[in-house]
Short mmCIF file of C-alpha atoms and ligand atoms in Angstrom, two decimals:
data_model
loop_
_atom_site.label_atom_id
_atom_site.label_comp_id
_atom_site.label_asym_id
_atom_site.label_seq_id
_atom_site.Cartn_x
_atom_site.Cartn_y
_atom_site.Cartn_z
CA UNK I 1 6.57 2.79 -24.64
CA UNK I 2 9.26 2.59 -22.00
CA UNK I 3 10.71 5.99 -22.86
CA UNK I 4 14.25 6.20 -21.54
CA UNK I 5 13.68 3.55 -18.92
CA UNK I 6 15.07 0.05 -19.07
CA UNK I 7 11.85 -1.48 -17.76
CA UNK I 8 8.21 -0.51 -17.56
CA UNK I 9 8.45 -1.00 -13.82
CA UNK I 10 11.09 1.75 -13.54
CA UNK I 11 9.02 4.07 -15.68
CA UNK I 12 5.91 3.38 -13.64
CA UNK I 13 7.74 3.96 -10.34
CA UNK I 14 8.91 7.32 -11.66
CA UNK I 15 5.45 8.31 -12.87
CA UNK I 16 4.10 8.28 -9.33
CA UNK I 17 4.32 12.00 -8.49
CA UNK I 18 2.32 12.78 -11.61
CA UNK I 19 -0.29 10.02 -11.44
CA UNK I 20 -0.90 10.51 -7.73
CA UNK I 21 -1.38 14.20 -8.40
CA UNK I 22 -3.98 13.34 -11.05
CA UNK I 23 -5.72 10.88 -8.72
CA UNK I 24 -5.81 13.31 -5.80
CA UNK I 25 -7.14 15.99 -8.13
CA UNK I 26 -10.06 13.70 -8.84
CA UNK I 27 -11.11 13.48 -5.18
CA UNK I 28 -9.95 16.73 -3.62
CA UNK I 29 -10.95 20.31 -4.27
CA UNK I 30 -7.81 22.33 -3.66
CA UNK I 31 -9.57 25.68 -3.84
CA UNK I 32 -11.91 24.88 -0.94
CA UNK I 33 -9.52 22.50 0.80
CA UNK I 34 -12.28 19.86 0.90
CA UNK I 35 -12.71 16.33 -0.35
CA UNK I 36 -14.82 16.05 -3.49
CA UNK I 37 -16.39 12.62 -4.00
CA UNK I 38 -19.03 11.81 -6.61
CA UNK I 39 -22.24 13.56 -5.54
CA UNK I 40 -24.43 10.47 -5.73
CA UNK I 41 -23.13 7.80 -3.41
CA UNK I 42 -25.22 4.62 -3.11
CA UNK I 43 -24.94 4.72 0.71
CA UNK I 44 -24.94 7.20 3.58
CA UNK I 45 -21.67 7.51 5.52
CA UNK I 46 -23.59 8.47 8.68
CA UNK I 47 -25.60 5.26 8.90
CA UNK I 48 -22.95 2.82 7.68
CA UNK I 49 -22.53 -0.10 10.04
CA UNK I 50 -19.40 -1.49 8.54
CA UNK I 51 -17.13 -1.54 5.53
CA UNK I 52 -15.92 -4.82 4.01
CA UNK I 53 -12.87 -4.67 1.78
CA UNK I 54 -11.78 -7.51 -0.51
CA UNK I 55 -8.88 -7.58 -2.92
CA UNK I 56 -5.84 -9.65 -3.89
CA UNK I 57 -2.08 -9.16 -3.68
CA UNK I 58 -0.90 -5.58 -3.69
CA UNK I 59 -4.46 -4.25 -3.97
CA UNK I 60 -5.22 -6.12 -0.74
CA UNK I 61 -2.35 -4.32 0.99
CA UNK I 62 -3.79 -0.98 -0.15
CA UNK I 63 -7.06 -2.07 1.45
CA UNK I 64 -5.24 -3.01 4.64
CA UNK I 65 -3.78 0.50 4.92
CA UNK I 66 -7.26 1.91 4.32
CA UNK I 67 -8.62 -0.09 7.25
CA UNK I 68 -6.39 1.92 9.61
CA UNK I 69 -7.58 5.16 8.00
CA UNK I 70 -11.31 4.39 8.04
CA UNK I 71 -11.16 3.23 11.63
CA UNK I 72 -9.08 6.15 12.88
CA UNK I 73 -10.36 9.05 10.77
CA UNK I 74 -14.00 7.98 10.40
CA UNK I 75 -14.58 5.54 13.28
CA UNK I 76 -16.09 2.92 10.97
CA UNK I 77 -15.11 -0.69 11.58
CA UNK I 78 -13.59 -2.40 8.60
CA UNK I 79 -13.50 -6.08 7.82
CA UNK I 80 -10.82 -6.95 5.29
CA UNK I 81 -9.81 -10.21 3.71
CA UNK I 82 -8.09 -11.52 0.63
CA UNK I 83 -10.82 -12.09 -1.92
CA UNK I 84 -10.04 -15.80 -2.34
CA UNK I 85 -10.91 -16.32 1.34
CA UNK I 86 -13.72 -13.82 1.56
CA UNK I 87 -15.69 -15.33 -1.30
CA UNK I 88 -16.03 -18.72 0.44
CA UNK I 89 -16.27 -17.52 4.04
CA UNK I 90 -20.01 -16.94 4.01
CA UNK I 91 -19.44 -13.78 5.99
CA UNK I 92 -22.60 -12.35 7.55
CA UNK I 93 -22.91 -8.77 6.33
CA UNK I 94 -24.64 -5.85 8.04
CA UNK I 95 -27.86 -4.13 7.01
CA UNK I 96 -26.16 -0.87 6.08
CA UNK I 97 -22.93 -2.20 4.73
CA UNK I 98 -20.52 -0.84 2.17
CA UNK I 99 -18.28 -3.28 0.32
CA UNK I 100 -15.17 -1.88 -1.36
CA UNK I 101 -13.28 -3.81 -4.03
CA UNK I 102 -9.78 -2.70 -4.94
CA UNK I 103 -8.32 -3.87 -8.23
CA UNK I 104 -5.96 -2.46 -10.82
CA UNK I 105 -7.30 -4.60 -13.67
CA UNK I 106 -10.89 -4.85 -12.46
CA UNK I 107 -10.88 -8.43 -13.76
CA UNK I 108 -9.42 -10.45 -10.88
CA UNK I 109 -11.64 -13.53 -10.60
CA UNK I 110 -11.70 -13.81 -6.81
CA UNK I 111 -12.34 -10.11 -6.32
CA UNK I 112 -15.20 -10.21 -8.81
CA UNK I 113 -16.72 -13.26 -7.10
CA UNK I 114 -16.53 -11.43 -3.74
CA UNK I 115 -18.28 -8.44 -5.31
CA UNK I 116 -21.12 -10.65 -6.54
CA UNK I 117 -21.48 -12.23 -3.11
CA UNK I 118 -21.73 -8.81 -1.44
CA UNK I 119 -24.21 -7.60 -4.03
CA UNK I 120 -26.43 -10.60 -3.38
CA UNK I 121 -26.21 -9.74 0.33
CA UNK I 122 -27.53 -6.23 -0.32
CA UNK I 123 -24.30 -4.32 0.27
CA UNK I 124 -23.58 -1.03 -1.48
CA UNK I 125 -20.73 -1.75 -3.89
CA UNK I 126 -17.81 0.60 -4.51
CA UNK I 127 -14.99 -0.26 -6.91
CA UNK I 128 -11.57 1.33 -6.69
CA UNK I 129 -10.26 0.31 -10.10
CA UNK I 130 -7.69 1.48 -12.59
CA UNK I 131 -9.40 0.05 -15.67
CA UNK I 132 -12.79 1.75 -15.72
CA UNK I 133 -14.13 -0.41 -18.55
CA UNK I 134 -13.53 -3.57 -16.52
CA UNK I 135 -16.10 -6.07 -15.24
CA UNK I 136 -15.66 -4.99 -11.61
CA UNK I 137 -16.26 -1.36 -12.62
CA UNK I 138 -19.37 -2.33 -14.59
CA UNK I 139 -20.90 -4.31 -11.76
CA UNK I 140 -20.26 -1.73 -9.02
CA UNK I 141 -22.78 0.87 -7.80
CA UNK I 142 -20.07 3.51 -7.70
CA UNK I 143 -16.70 3.52 -9.46
CA UNK I 144 -13.79 5.41 -7.92
CA UNK I 145 -11.14 5.39 -10.61
CA UNK I 146 -7.46 5.44 -9.78
CA UNK I 147 -5.86 7.62 -12.40
CA UNK I 148 -2.61 5.65 -12.70
CA UNK I 149 -2.85 5.18 -16.47
CA UNK I 150 -1.99 1.81 -18.03
CA UNK I 151 0.25 -0.29 -15.80
CA UNK I 152 2.32 -2.72 -17.87
CA UNK I 153 4.82 -4.15 -15.36
CA UNK I 154 3.39 -7.25 -13.68
CA UNK I 155 4.57 -5.86 -10.34
CA UNK I 156 2.07 -3.25 -9.29
CA UNK I 157 3.64 0.07 -8.31
CA UNK I 158 1.84 3.21 -9.45
CA UNK I 159 -1.53 1.47 -9.28
CA UNK I 160 -0.83 0.76 -5.58
CA UNK I 161 0.00 4.34 -4.63
CA UNK I 162 -3.00 5.61 -6.63
CA UNK I 163 -5.23 3.11 -4.82
CA UNK I 164 -3.87 4.45 -1.54
CA UNK I 165 -4.44 8.04 -2.67
CA UNK I 166 -8.06 7.29 -3.60
CA UNK I 167 -8.76 5.41 -0.37
CA UNK I 168 -7.20 8.18 1.74
CA UNK I 169 -9.55 10.75 0.18
CA UNK I 170 -12.46 8.40 0.79
CA UNK I 171 -11.55 7.95 4.45
CA UNK I 172 -11.22 11.71 4.99
CA UNK I 173 -14.60 12.30 3.29
CA UNK I 174 -16.11 9.60 5.52
CA UNK I 175 -14.59 11.16 8.63
CA UNK I 176 -15.98 14.57 7.77
CA UNK I 177 -19.44 13.23 6.86
CA UNK I 178 -19.64 11.32 10.15
CA UNK I 179 -18.59 14.35 12.16
CA UNK I 180 -15.43 12.67 13.44
CA UNK I 181 -13.33 15.27 11.63
CA UNK I 182 -14.04 18.99 11.85
CA UNK I 183 -13.81 21.33 8.86
CA UNK I 184 -10.38 22.34 10.10
CA UNK I 185 -9.30 18.69 10.39
CA UNK I 186 -10.47 18.04 6.86
CA UNK I 187 -8.61 21.05 5.53
CA UNK I 188 -5.43 20.05 7.33
CA UNK I 189 -5.65 16.54 5.87
CA UNK I 190 -6.37 17.85 2.38
CA UNK I 191 -3.33 20.12 2.54
CA UNK I 192 -1.24 17.18 3.74
CA UNK I 193 -2.46 15.05 0.83
CA UNK I 194 -1.75 17.89 -1.59
CA UNK I 195 1.94 17.61 -0.66
CA UNK I 196 2.16 14.02 -1.90
CA UNK I 197 3.45 14.72 -5.44
CA UNK I 198 6.27 16.89 -4.07
CA UNK I 199 7.18 14.34 -1.38
CA UNK I 200 7.08 11.47 -3.89
CA UNK I 201 9.50 13.36 -6.14
CA UNK I 202 11.83 13.81 -3.16
CA UNK I 203 11.61 10.10 -2.35
CA UNK I 204 12.62 9.24 -5.92
CA UNK I 205 15.83 11.21 -5.46
CA UNK I 206 16.99 8.54 -3.02
CA UNK I 207 17.37 6.09 -5.89
CA UNK I 208 21.20 6.12 -6.09
CA UNK I 209 21.46 5.18 -2.39
CA UNK I 210 18.87 2.44 -2.81
CA UNK I 211 20.58 1.10 -5.90
CA UNK I 212 23.78 0.66 -3.87
CA UNK I 213 21.86 -0.96 -1.06
CA UNK I 214 20.31 -3.45 -3.48
CA UNK I 215 23.73 -5.12 -3.75
CA UNK I 216 23.41 -6.19 -0.12
CA UNK I 217 19.89 -7.48 -0.64
CA UNK I 218 20.88 -9.37 -3.78
CA UNK I 219 23.32 -11.45 -1.68
CA UNK I 220 20.70 -12.48 0.86
CA UNK I 221 18.80 -15.71 0.89
CA UNK I 222 15.95 -14.34 2.97
CA UNK I 223 14.84 -10.84 3.84
CA UNK I 224 12.49 -9.76 6.60
CA UNK I 225 10.34 -6.61 6.39
CA UNK I 226 8.86 -5.11 9.54
CA UNK I 227 6.39 -2.30 10.16
CA UNK I 228 3.67 -1.20 12.56
CA UNK I 229 0.36 0.56 11.99
CA UNK I 230 0.00 1.65 8.38
CA UNK I 231 3.64 0.65 7.84
CA UNK I 232 2.71 -2.97 8.49
CA UNK I 233 0.91 -3.40 5.14
CA UNK I 234 3.93 -1.72 3.55
CA UNK I 235 6.17 -4.37 5.06
CA UNK I 236 3.93 -7.00 3.48
CA UNK I 237 4.06 -5.14 0.17
CA UNK I 238 7.86 -4.82 0.33
CA UNK I 239 8.22 -8.55 0.84
CA UNK I 240 5.77 -9.38 -1.95
CA UNK I 241 7.50 -7.04 -4.37
CA UNK I 242 10.93 -8.51 -3.60
CA UNK I 243 9.84 -12.15 -4.00
CA UNK I 244 7.79 -11.53 -7.08
CA UNK I 245 10.51 -9.88 -9.17
CA UNK I 246 13.86 -10.94 -7.65
CA UNK I 247 12.81 -14.45 -6.49
CA UNK I 248 14.54 -13.83 -3.16
CA UNK I 249 12.54 -15.18 -0.28
CA UNK I 250 11.06 -12.42 1.85
CA UNK I 251 8.51 -12.16 4.64
CA UNK I 252 6.62 -9.15 5.89
CA UNK I 253 5.60 -9.04 9.55
CA UNK I 254 3.94 -6.71 11.98
CA UNK I 255 6.93 -5.58 14.05
CA UNK I 256 5.24 -6.70 17.27
CA UNK I 257 4.91 -10.25 15.94
CA UNK I 258 8.68 -10.64 15.71
CA UNK I 259 9.03 -12.31 19.07
CA UNK I 260 6.20 -14.69 18.30
CA UNK I 261 8.29 -16.64 15.85
CA UNK I 262 10.26 -14.94 13.09
CA UNK I 263 12.96 -13.73 15.48
CA UNK I 264 14.29 -17.29 15.38
CA UNK I 265 15.38 -16.67 11.78
CA UNK I 266 17.62 -13.73 12.57
CA UNK I 267 21.37 -14.02 12.22
CA UNK I 268 24.19 -11.97 10.65
CA UNK I 269 23.17 -12.98 7.14
CA UNK I 270 19.64 -11.69 7.42
CA UNK I 271 18.77 -8.19 6.21
CA UNK I 272 15.80 -6.76 8.10
CA UNK I 273 14.10 -3.84 6.41
CA UNK I 274 12.31 -1.72 9.01
CA UNK I 275 9.73 0.75 7.73
CA UNK I 276 9.32 3.28 10.51
CA UNK I 277 8.38 6.92 10.04
CA UNK I 278 8.66 8.90 13.27
CA UNK I 279 4.98 8.45 14.14
CA UNK I 280 2.98 7.48 17.24
CA UNK I 281 4.16 3.86 17.15
CA UNK I 282 7.80 4.64 16.36
CA UNK I 283 9.13 3.93 19.87
CA UNK I 284 7.53 0.51 19.83
CA UNK I 285 9.23 -0.29 16.54
CA UNK I 286 12.57 0.83 17.97
CA UNK I 287 12.31 -1.81 20.68
CA UNK I 288 11.71 -4.42 18.00
CA UNK I 289 14.78 -3.16 16.13
CA UNK I 290 16.82 -3.55 19.29
CA UNK I 291 15.73 -7.18 19.45
CA UNK I 292 16.92 -7.66 15.88
CA UNK I 293 20.22 -5.88 16.53
CA UNK I 294 20.89 -7.95 19.65
CA UNK I 295 20.81 -11.06 17.48
CA UNK I 296 23.17 -9.69 14.85
CA UNK I 297 20.48 -8.95 12.26
CA UNK I 298 21.41 -6.30 9.68
CA UNK I 299 18.93 -3.48 9.91
CA UNK I 300 17.98 -1.32 6.99
CA UNK I 301 15.91 1.49 8.41
CA UNK I 302 13.53 3.53 6.29
CA UNK I 303 12.53 6.58 8.31
CA UNK I 304 12.74 10.40 8.46
CA UNK I 305 15.29 12.71 10.10
CA UNK I 306 13.56 12.62 13.49
CA UNK I 307 13.38 8.81 13.31
CA UNK I 308 17.04 8.50 12.31
CA UNK I 309 17.96 10.68 15.27
CA UNK I 310 15.76 8.82 17.77
CA UNK I 311 16.58 5.27 16.64
CA UNK I 312 19.03 4.02 19.20
CA UNK I 313 20.25 1.09 17.14
CA UNK I 314 23.01 0.49 14.66
CA UNK I 315 21.51 0.20 11.23
CA UNK I 316 23.73 -0.92 8.35
CA UNK I 317 21.87 1.63 6.26
CA UNK I 318 19.35 4.37 6.99
CA UNK I 319 17.17 5.75 4.25
CA UNK I 320 15.95 9.18 5.29
CA UNK I 321 12.73 10.51 3.82
CA UNK I 322 11.35 13.99 4.42
CA UNK I 323 9.12 14.56 7.46
CA UNK I 324 5.41 14.35 6.65
CA UNK I 325 2.04 13.92 8.37
CA UNK I 326 1.21 10.30 9.29
CA UNK I 327 -1.67 10.00 6.83
CA UNK I 328 0.60 10.43 3.82
CA UNK I 329 3.47 8.14 4.83
CA UNK I 330 2.14 5.00 3.07
CA UNK I 331 2.12 6.66 -0.37
CA UNK I 332 5.67 7.94 0.08
CA UNK I 333 7.33 5.05 1.95
CA UNK I 334 6.09 2.74 -0.82
CA UNK I 335 8.61 4.34 -3.17
CA UNK I 336 11.92 3.27 -1.54
CA UNK I 337 10.38 -0.16 -0.98
CA UNK I 338 9.56 -0.49 -4.70
CA UNK I 339 12.98 0.82 -5.75
CA UNK I 340 14.75 -1.64 -3.49
CA UNK I 341 12.91 -4.59 -5.05
CA UNK I 342 13.44 -3.21 -8.53
CA UNK I 343 17.20 -2.69 -8.23
CA UNK I 344 17.67 -6.03 -6.53
CA UNK I 345 15.86 -7.74 -9.40
CA UNK I 346 17.99 -5.89 -11.95
CA UNK I 347 21.14 -7.17 -10.18
CA UNK I 348 19.69 -10.69 -10.11
CA UNK I 349 19.08 -10.44 -13.85
CA UNK I 350 15.45 -11.55 -13.69
CA UNK I 351 12.75 -10.58 -16.14
CA UNK I 352 11.53 -7.60 -14.13
CA UNK I 353 8.43 -6.72 -16.14
CA UNK I 354 7.36 -10.32 -16.77
CA UNK I 355 8.40 -12.40 -13.76
CA UNK I 356 8.17 -16.15 -14.19
CA UNK I 357 4.89 -17.89 -13.41
CA UNK I 358 2.95 -14.64 -13.01
CA UNK I 359 0.19 -12.96 -15.00
CA UNK I 360 -0.72 -9.29 -14.88
CA UNK I 361 -4.35 -10.07 -14.46
CA UNK I 362 -5.48 -13.21 -12.66
CA UNK I 363 -8.82 -14.02 -14.28
CA UNK I 364 -9.02 -17.61 -13.04
CA UNK I 365 -9.27 -18.59 -9.40
O1 M6R D 1 -5.61 -6.36 -10.98
P1 M6R D 1 -5.61 -6.53 -9.48
O2 M6R D 1 -5.25 -5.29 -8.76
O3 M6R D 1 -6.94 -7.07 -8.99
O4 M6R D 1 -4.52 -7.60 -9.20
C1 M6R D 1 -4.31 -8.08 -7.89
C2 M6R D 1 -3.00 -8.83 -7.77
O5 M6R D 1 -2.98 -9.90 -8.69
C3 M6R D 1 -1.78 -7.94 -8.00
O6 M6R D 1 -1.76 -6.84 -7.15
C4 M6R D 1 -0.50 -8.75 -7.80
O7 M6R D 1 -0.35 -9.10 -6.46
C5 M6R D 1 0.71 -7.95 -8.30
N1 M6R D 1 1.51 -8.76 -9.18
C6 M6R D 1 1.58 -7.43 -7.20
O8 M6R D 1 2.66 -6.72 -7.68
#
């Protein structure tokens, strides 16, 4: 039931404060300010040699954000690949390895095949899935459910931010168990994560501005998305979301890769969406924006008040989100990115919930 929404996608975007709150409640104990993972994990964080993550599409981008978290917060190296590559790569896997599979449906053929490969190689298997009765959930050693509820729109939105929420809790738990984070660090991160539902609700209030901005995007032939650090996977996600539902060509790039090729595309007709919270890599992203501006590219900057103030470039539009700790930015910055794709698709008149050529669950390779 779509309720008062025109599309399931819109409804699912708007459900995010609530479903992320439910998901975080599953993995955090707000009374103690600690993470609360299932008691019996089929591996020991302290002796883990490496984590391998495999997934497809949007779920892969959630995994890519998690790589930054696990490496930074828990000092575990993470190998991540799209499942269709991973399954045929014959990757050598470590003795004490954890393999994480991220999937909304839990039925994606390539992700399942990667799981079976890792199992045969003696890895501990964790599944971050939305459908807990799925094959991937059944075959995993531990299931970490995302509590997004049924996702009907083919474009993944709330499943993505719930995957991120789950993976963030996992990375914080790993960091604490490995002694990289102190009790105080853990508590600070848990309080930051607890703010997500409120911040997500604030991000949704930017919808009228984004709806107006979508008119500009709808006129473009190509759109470039840039980001650094954990905003890089969001740039990839923004581009995927736009192509999948509006059929406008889009590319996501790590901002630093701009001068290694894509900068040649930039002219006055090219919108460049820059995802840049005022974090430790912000200044680097500003220099990339200057390169875009110098070539007449039309910058759409998604940032916070400090970023808007410090960005010394002319953006055609600046979307200003509230300030927040770096660990929570991916879950919140996803929202304007989703809304931009959604409203562009509505203007283009495409079938938003059932885009052409796509299936909700890809059960063949
Ligand atoms: O069910 P899964 O999460 O395994 O599906 C993975 C991808 O097929 C999925 O995320 C796809 O990329 C979406 N249509 C993106 O919006």
